[in-house]
mmCIF file of C-alpha atoms in Angstrom:
data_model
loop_
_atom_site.group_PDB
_atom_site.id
_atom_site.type_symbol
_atom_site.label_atom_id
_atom_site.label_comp_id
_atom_site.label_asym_id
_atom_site.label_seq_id
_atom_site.Cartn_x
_atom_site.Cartn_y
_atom_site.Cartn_z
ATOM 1 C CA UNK K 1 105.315 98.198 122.150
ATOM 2 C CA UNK K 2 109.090 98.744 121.802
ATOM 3 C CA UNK K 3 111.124 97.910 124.446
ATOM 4 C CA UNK K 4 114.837 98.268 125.344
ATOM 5 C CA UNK K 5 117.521 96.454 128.028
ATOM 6 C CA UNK K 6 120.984 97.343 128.260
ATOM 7 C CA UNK K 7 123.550 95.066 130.798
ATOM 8 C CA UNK K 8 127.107 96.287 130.004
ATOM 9 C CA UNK K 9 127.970 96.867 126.389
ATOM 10 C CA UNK K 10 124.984 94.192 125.659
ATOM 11 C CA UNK K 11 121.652 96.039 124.763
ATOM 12 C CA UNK K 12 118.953 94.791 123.682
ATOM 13 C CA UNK K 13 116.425 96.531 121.376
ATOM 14 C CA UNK K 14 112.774 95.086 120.244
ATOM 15 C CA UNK K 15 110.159 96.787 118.182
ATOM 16 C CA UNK K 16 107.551 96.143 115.737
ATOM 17 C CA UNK K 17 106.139 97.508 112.713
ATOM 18 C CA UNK K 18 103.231 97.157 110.229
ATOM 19 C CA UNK K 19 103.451 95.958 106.240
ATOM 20 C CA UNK K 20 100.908 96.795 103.837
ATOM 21 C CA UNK K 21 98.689 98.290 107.098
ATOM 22 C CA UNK K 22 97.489 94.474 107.844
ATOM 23 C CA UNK K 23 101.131 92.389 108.291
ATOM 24 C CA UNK K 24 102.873 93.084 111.460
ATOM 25 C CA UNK K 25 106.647 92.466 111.465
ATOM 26 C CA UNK K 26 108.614 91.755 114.466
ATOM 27 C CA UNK K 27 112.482 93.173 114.859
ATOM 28 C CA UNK K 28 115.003 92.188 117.543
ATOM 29 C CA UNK K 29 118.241 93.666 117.639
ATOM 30 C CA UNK K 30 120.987 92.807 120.295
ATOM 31 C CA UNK K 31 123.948 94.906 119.841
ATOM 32 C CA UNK K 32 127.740 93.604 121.586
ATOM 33 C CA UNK K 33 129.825 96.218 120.823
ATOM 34 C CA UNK K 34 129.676 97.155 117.258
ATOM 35 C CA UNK K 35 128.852 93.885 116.490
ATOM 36 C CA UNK K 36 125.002 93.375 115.976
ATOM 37 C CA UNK K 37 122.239 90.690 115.579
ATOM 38 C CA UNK K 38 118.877 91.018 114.209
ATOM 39 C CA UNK K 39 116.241 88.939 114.254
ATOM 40 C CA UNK K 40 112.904 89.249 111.919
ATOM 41 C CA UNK K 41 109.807 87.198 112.221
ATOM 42 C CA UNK K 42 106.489 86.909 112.688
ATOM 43 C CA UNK K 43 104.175 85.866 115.755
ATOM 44 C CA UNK K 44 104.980 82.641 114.730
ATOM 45 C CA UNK K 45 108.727 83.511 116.397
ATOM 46 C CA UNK K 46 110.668 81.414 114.609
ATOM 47 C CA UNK K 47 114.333 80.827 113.851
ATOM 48 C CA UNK K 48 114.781 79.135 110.507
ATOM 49 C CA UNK K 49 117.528 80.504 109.360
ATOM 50 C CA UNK K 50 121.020 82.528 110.252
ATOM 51 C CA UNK K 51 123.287 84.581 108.278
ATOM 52 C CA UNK K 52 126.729 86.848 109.425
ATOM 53 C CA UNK K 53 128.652 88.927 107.598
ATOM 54 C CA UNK K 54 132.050 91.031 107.681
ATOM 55 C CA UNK K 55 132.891 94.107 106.779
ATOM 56 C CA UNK K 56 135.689 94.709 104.105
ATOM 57 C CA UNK K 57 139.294 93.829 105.227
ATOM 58 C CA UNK K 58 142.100 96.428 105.272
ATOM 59 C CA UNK K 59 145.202 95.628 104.022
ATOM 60 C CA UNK K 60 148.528 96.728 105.838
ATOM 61 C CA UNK K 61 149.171 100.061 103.790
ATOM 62 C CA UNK K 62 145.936 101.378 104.832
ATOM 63 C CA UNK K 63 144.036 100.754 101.498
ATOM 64 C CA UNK K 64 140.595 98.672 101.302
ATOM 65 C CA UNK K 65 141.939 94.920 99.954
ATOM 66 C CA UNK K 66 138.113 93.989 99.650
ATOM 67 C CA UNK K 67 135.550 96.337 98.699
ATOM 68 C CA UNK K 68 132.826 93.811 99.577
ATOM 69 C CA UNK K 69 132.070 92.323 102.587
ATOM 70 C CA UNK K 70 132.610 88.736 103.407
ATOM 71 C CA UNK K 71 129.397 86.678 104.464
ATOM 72 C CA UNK K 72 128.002 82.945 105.149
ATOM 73 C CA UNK K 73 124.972 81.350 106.206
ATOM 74 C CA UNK K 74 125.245 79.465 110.109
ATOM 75 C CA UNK K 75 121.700 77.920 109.999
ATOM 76 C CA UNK K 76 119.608 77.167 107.229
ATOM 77 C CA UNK K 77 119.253 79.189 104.432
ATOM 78 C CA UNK K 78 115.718 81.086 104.784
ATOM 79 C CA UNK K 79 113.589 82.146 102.466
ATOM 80 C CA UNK K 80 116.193 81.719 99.633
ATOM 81 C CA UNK K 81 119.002 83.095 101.158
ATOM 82 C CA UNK K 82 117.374 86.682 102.352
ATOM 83 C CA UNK K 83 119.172 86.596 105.824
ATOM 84 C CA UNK K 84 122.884 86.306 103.888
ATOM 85 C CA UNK K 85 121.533 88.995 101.196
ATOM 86 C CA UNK K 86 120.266 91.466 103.979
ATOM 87 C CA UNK K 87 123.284 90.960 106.573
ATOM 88 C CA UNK K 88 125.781 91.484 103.707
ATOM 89 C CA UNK K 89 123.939 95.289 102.866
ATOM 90 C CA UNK K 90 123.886 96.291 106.350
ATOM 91 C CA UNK K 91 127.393 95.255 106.739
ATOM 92 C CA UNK K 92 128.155 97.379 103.781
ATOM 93 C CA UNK K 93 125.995 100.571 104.833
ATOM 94 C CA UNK K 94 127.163 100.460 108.388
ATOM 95 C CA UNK K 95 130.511 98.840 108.578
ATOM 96 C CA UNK K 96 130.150 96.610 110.914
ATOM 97 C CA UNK K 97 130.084 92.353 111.348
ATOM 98 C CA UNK K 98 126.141 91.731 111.334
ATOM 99 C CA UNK K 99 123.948 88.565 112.346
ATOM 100 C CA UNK K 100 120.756 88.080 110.460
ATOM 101 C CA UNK K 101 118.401 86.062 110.814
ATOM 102 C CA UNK K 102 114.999 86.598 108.404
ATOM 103 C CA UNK K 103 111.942 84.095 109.278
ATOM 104 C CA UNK K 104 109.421 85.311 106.652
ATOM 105 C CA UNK K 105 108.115 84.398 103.272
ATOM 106 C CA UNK K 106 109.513 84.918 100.114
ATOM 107 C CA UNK K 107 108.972 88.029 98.788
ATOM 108 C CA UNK K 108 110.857 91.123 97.428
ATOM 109 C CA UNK K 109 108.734 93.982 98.623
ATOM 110 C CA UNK K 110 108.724 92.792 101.941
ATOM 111 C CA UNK K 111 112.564 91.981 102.274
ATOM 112 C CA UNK K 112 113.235 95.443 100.725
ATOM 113 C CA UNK K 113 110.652 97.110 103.889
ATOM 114 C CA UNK K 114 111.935 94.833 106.574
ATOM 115 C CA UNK K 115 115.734 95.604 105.830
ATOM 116 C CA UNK K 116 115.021 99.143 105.613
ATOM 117 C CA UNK K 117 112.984 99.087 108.749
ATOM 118 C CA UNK K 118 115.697 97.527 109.994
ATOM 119 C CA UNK K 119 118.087 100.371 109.024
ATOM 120 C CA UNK K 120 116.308 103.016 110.110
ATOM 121 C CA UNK K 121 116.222 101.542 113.246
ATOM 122 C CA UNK K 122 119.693 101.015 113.258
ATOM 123 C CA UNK K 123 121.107 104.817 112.822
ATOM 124 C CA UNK K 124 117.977 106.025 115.185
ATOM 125 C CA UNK K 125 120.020 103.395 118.468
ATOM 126 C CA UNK K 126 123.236 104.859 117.262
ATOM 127 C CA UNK K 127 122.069 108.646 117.995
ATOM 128 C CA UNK K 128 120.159 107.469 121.347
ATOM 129 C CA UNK K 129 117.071 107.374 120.355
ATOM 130 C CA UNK K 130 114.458 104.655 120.335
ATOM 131 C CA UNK K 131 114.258 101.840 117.430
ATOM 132 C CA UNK K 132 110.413 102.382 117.200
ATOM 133 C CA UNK K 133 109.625 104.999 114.413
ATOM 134 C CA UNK K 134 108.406 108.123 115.741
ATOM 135 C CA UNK K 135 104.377 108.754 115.091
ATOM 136 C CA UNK K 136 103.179 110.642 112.362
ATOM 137 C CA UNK K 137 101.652 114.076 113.791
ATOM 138 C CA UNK K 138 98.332 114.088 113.373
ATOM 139 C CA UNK K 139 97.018 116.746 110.432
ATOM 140 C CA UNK K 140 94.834 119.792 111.757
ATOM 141 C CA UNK K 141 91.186 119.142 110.426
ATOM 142 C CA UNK K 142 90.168 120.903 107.562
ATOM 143 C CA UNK K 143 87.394 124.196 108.504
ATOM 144 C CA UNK K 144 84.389 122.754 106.594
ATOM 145 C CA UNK K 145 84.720 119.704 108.282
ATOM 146 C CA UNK K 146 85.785 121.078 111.490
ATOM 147 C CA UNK K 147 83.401 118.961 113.863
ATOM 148 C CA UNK K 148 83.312 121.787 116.690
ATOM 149 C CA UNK K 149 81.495 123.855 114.423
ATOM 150 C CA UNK K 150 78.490 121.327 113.484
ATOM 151 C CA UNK K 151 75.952 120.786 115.777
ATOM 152 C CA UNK K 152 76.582 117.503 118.805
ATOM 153 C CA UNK K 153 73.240 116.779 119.560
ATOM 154 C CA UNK K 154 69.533 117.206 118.871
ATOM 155 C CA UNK K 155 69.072 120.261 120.779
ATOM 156 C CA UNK K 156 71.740 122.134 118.769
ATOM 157 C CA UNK K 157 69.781 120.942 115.658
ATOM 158 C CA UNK K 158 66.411 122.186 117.066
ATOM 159 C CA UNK K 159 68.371 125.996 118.015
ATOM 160 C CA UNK K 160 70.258 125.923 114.845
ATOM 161 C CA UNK K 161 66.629 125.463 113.011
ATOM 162 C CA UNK K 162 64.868 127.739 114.548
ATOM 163 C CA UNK K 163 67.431 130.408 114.227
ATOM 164 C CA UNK K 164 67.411 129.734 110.474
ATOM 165 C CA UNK K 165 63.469 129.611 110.475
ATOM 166 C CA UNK K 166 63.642 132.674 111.876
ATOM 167 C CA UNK K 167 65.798 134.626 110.065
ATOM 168 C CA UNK K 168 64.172 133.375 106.658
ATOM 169 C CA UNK K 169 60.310 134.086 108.069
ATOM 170 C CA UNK K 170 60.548 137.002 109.465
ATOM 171 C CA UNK K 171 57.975 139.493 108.064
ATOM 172 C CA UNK K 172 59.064 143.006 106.843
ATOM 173 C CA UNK K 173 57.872 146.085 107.323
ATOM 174 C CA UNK K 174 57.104 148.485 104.337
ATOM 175 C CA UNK K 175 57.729 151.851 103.734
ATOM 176 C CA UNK K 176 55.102 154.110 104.058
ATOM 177 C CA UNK K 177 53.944 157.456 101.855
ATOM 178 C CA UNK K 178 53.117 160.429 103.617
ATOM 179 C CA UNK K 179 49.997 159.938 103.832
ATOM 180 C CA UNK K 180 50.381 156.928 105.682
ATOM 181 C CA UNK K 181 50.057 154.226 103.222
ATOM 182 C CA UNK K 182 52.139 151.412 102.168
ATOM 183 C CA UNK K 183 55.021 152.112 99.397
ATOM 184 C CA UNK K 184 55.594 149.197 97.113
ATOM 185 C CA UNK K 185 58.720 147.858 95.515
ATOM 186 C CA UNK K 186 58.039 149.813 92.292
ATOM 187 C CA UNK K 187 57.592 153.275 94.127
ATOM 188 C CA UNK K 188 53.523 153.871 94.129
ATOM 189 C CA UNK K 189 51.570 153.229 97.201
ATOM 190 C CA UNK K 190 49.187 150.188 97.981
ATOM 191 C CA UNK K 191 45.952 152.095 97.040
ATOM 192 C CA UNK K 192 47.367 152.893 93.447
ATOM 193 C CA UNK K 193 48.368 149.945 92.636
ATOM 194 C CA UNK K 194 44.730 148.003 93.590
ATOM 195 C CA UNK K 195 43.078 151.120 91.233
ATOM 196 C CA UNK K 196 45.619 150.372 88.966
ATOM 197 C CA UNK K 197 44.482 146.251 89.047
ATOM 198 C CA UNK K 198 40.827 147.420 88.889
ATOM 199 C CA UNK K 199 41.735 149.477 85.637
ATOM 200 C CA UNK K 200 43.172 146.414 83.750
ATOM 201 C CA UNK K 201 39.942 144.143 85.169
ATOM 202 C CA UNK K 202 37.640 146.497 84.020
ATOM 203 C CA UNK K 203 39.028 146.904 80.463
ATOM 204 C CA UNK K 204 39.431 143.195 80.029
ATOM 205 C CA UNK K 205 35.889 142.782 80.328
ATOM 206 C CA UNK K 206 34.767 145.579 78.179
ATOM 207 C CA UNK K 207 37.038 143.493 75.592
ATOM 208 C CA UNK K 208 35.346 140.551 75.996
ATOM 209 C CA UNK K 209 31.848 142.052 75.436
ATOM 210 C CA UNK K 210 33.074 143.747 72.365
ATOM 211 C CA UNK K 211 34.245 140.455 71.381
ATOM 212 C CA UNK K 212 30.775 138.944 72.059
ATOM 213 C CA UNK K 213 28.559 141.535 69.825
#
């Protein structure tokens, strides 16, 4: 969890954050004025390396006499110089001196994430807020799969099933004729239809005994 301490003009800000959903990244950032040091590791903690840099000089008519700022490595050199490399762009982006020191492998992507983590972080202190990224809001489930509308147990299944059952076995009534018998689908009443069935029986067979003589 992030957590943050303040004694005078010295605060002190420390925060986390996950690479690649499986590598967790560890930021402190102690700030003395505008001057700031960050320090990135893992939970090995350690402290290979540190780096400063200085922002751009001004010269005495007011113009910039160095576009770049001015850096140096105090302690080691880390993983190839990444603490010198990463102080120098924060120095440029925020324009102030900046103390890095970066205890991780070597490798680009994760540089590139932890400096911009670092950042982000950065501007969020300097408006008051916390250096922990705010949480994603969670996305409204979608209505098909909208689990208050499925059934939560086995006696939900059992209602839901008979209710379906139901509806799908339920026998229908037919119409009747006046004279009180069933009306069929095709208009004509039960009785017709069975003499109409008998007709087509009976001539079949006086087909086949033609067909026999």
């Amino acid at each position: 969890p992030a957590s943050h301490h303040t004694m005078g003009s010295l605060s002190q800000h420390a925060w986390s954050e996950s690479f690649m959903r499986d590598e967790v990244i560890f930021f402190q950032l102690v700030c003395s004025g505008e001057t700031k040091m960050l320090w990135v590791g893992g939970e090995d903690a350690r402290f290979d390396a540190l780096s400063m840099a200085m922002p751009a000089q001004l010269s005495r008519a007011g113009g910039v006499a160095n576009a770049s700022p001015s850096g140096a490595d105090l302690l080691g050199a880390g993983a190839q110089g990444s603490s010198l490399a990463i102080a120098l762009r924060l120095t440029r982006k925020l324009g102030t001196p900046t103390f890095v020191s970066f205890n991780l492998r070597d490798d680009a992507q994760l540089r590139l994430f932890a400096e911009r983590a670092a950042l982000a972080a950065m501007m969020r202190i300097a408006k008051g807020e916390s250096a922990e990224p705010a949480m994603k809001p969670q996305t409204e489930p979608a209505v098909g799969n909208d689990a208050s509308a499925q059934p939560r147990n086995t006696a939900d299944m059992e209602t839901l099933g008979d209710s379906l059952s139901g509806a799908s076995i339920a026998p229908r009534a037919l119409p009747e004729s006046a004279d009180g018998l069933p009306v069929l689908a095709s208009g004509e009443t039960a009785a017709g239809a069975g003499a109409r069935v008998r007709q087509v029986l009976d001539h079949r067979e006086l087909m086949g005994a033609s067909a026999c003589e």
